Amino acid sequence: GERCWDDFNCDEYSGLECRDNPNKKGEKHCFLPTEDGDRCMHADECARDSYCVRRQGDASGKIMECSSWMLQVGDECNTNDCDEGLVCDATSHKCRHKEG
């Protein structure tokens, strides 16, 4: 995207955010984040307040999607996509409360 200093330089109506440009150190550019529910590889692709979490009900467990909330108790999880205070159980692969 084009260079920017803050979100006001970008077309906010189209959901653009002013982000660090990974290709040009120290420069920011207008970036269109991946929408919630769409596939992602990394949280950086999603909107600022969204996370890249395992898609619920995906049998392969490989599909990740942008989501504005972290996974809750009982949700299928990967490693670290559970909400604060929760852990991903290694056996059940579901989020649960931390013990103790």
Coordinates of C-alpha atoms in Angstrom, one line a residue:
G1 CA 0.0 0.0 0.0
E2 CA 0.9 3.7 -0.1
R3 CA 3.1 5.2 2.6
C4 CA 1.3 6.5 5.7
W5 CA 1.9 8.0 9.2
D6 CA -1.3 7.0 10.8
D7 CA -4.7 5.4 9.9
F8 CA -6.0 8.8 8.8
N9 CA -3.7 8.7 5.8
C10 CA -5.4 5.5 4.7
D11 CA -8.9 5.0 3.4
E12 CA -10.5 4.0 6.7
Y13 CA -13.8 3.3 5.0
S14 CA -12.2 0.4 3.2
G15 CA -10.8 -1.0 6.5
L16 CA -7.2 0.0 5.8
E17 CA -4.8 0.2 8.7
C18 CA -1.4 2.0 8.8
R19 CA 1.1 -0.7 9.6
D20 CA 4.9 -1.1 9.6
N21 CA 6.0 -2.1 6.2
P22 CA 7.9 -5.3 6.5
N23 CA 9.8 -4.6 3.2
K24 CA 10.9 -1.1 4.1
K25 CA 12.4 -0.7 7.6
G26 CA 11.1 2.3 9.4
E27 CA 8.3 3.0 6.9
K28 CA 4.6 2.5 7.4
H29 CA 2.2 1.6 4.7
C30 CA -1.6 1.2 4.2
F31 CA -2.5 -2.4 4.8
L32 CA -5.8 -4.2 4.3
P33 CA -6.1 -6.8 7.1
T34 CA -7.7 -10.2 6.5
E35 CA -11.3 -10.1 7.7
D36 CA -12.6 -12.2 10.7
G37 CA -13.6 -15.7 9.5
D38 CA -11.1 -15.6 6.6
R39 CA -8.0 -17.8 6.5
C40 CA -4.7 -16.6 8.0
M41 CA -1.3 -17.9 8.7
H42 CA -0.3 -15.3 11.3
A43 CA -2.0 -12.7 13.5
D44 CA -0.2 -9.9 11.7
E45 CA -2.5 -10.6 8.7
C46 CA -5.6 -9.9 10.8
A47 CA -7.0 -6.6 12.0
R48 CA -5.3 -5.1 15.1
D49 CA -7.7 -6.4 17.6
S50 CA -8.1 -9.9 16.0
Y51 CA -6.1 -13.1 16.4
C52 CA -5.3 -16.0 14.1
V53 CA -6.9 -19.0 15.7
R54 CA -7.8 -22.6 14.8
R55 CA -11.1 -22.7 12.9
Q56 CA -13.7 -24.4 15.0
G57 CA -15.1 -27.7 13.6
D58 CA -12.2 -28.1 11.1
A59 CA -11.4 -31.8 11.2
S60 CA -7.9 -31.4 9.9
G61 CA -7.1 -28.9 12.6
K62 CA -4.9 -27.1 10.1
I63 CA -7.2 -24.2 9.0
M64 CA -6.5 -21.0 10.8
E65 CA -8.8 -18.0 10.6
C66 CA -8.9 -14.4 11.9
S67 CA -11.1 -14.0 14.9
S68 CA -11.8 -11.0 17.2
W69 CA -11.9 -13.2 20.2
M70 CA -9.5 -15.8 21.6
L71 CA -10.7 -19.4 22.1
Q72 CA -12.8 -20.1 25.2
V73 CA -13.1 -23.2 27.4
G74 CA -13.9 -26.3 25.4
D75 CA -12.9 -24.8 22.1
E76 CA -10.5 -26.8 19.9
C77 CA -7.1 -25.2 20.1
N78 CA -3.6 -25.4 18.7
T79 CA -0.9 -24.2 21.2
N80 CA -1.3 -20.6 22.3
D81 CA -4.6 -19.4 20.9
C82 CA -6.6 -19.8 24.1
D83 CA -7.9 -16.8 26.0
E84 CA -6.0 -15.3 28.9
G85 CA -5.9 -17.6 31.9
L86 CA -6.6 -20.6 29.8
V87 CA -4.2 -23.3 28.4
C88 CA -4.5 -25.7 25.5
D89 CA -4.8 -29.2 26.9
A90 CA -2.1 -31.3 25.2
T91 CA -4.3 -34.4 25.3
S92 CA -7.8 -33.2 24.4
H93 CA -6.6 -30.2 22.3
K94 CA -9.3 -28.1 23.9
C95 CA -8.9 -24.9 26.0
R96 CA -9.2 -25.3 29.8
H97 CA -8.5 -23.3 32.9
K98 CA -4.9 -23.3 34.2
E99 CA -4.6 -25.5 37.2
G100 CA -3.8 -24.1 40.6

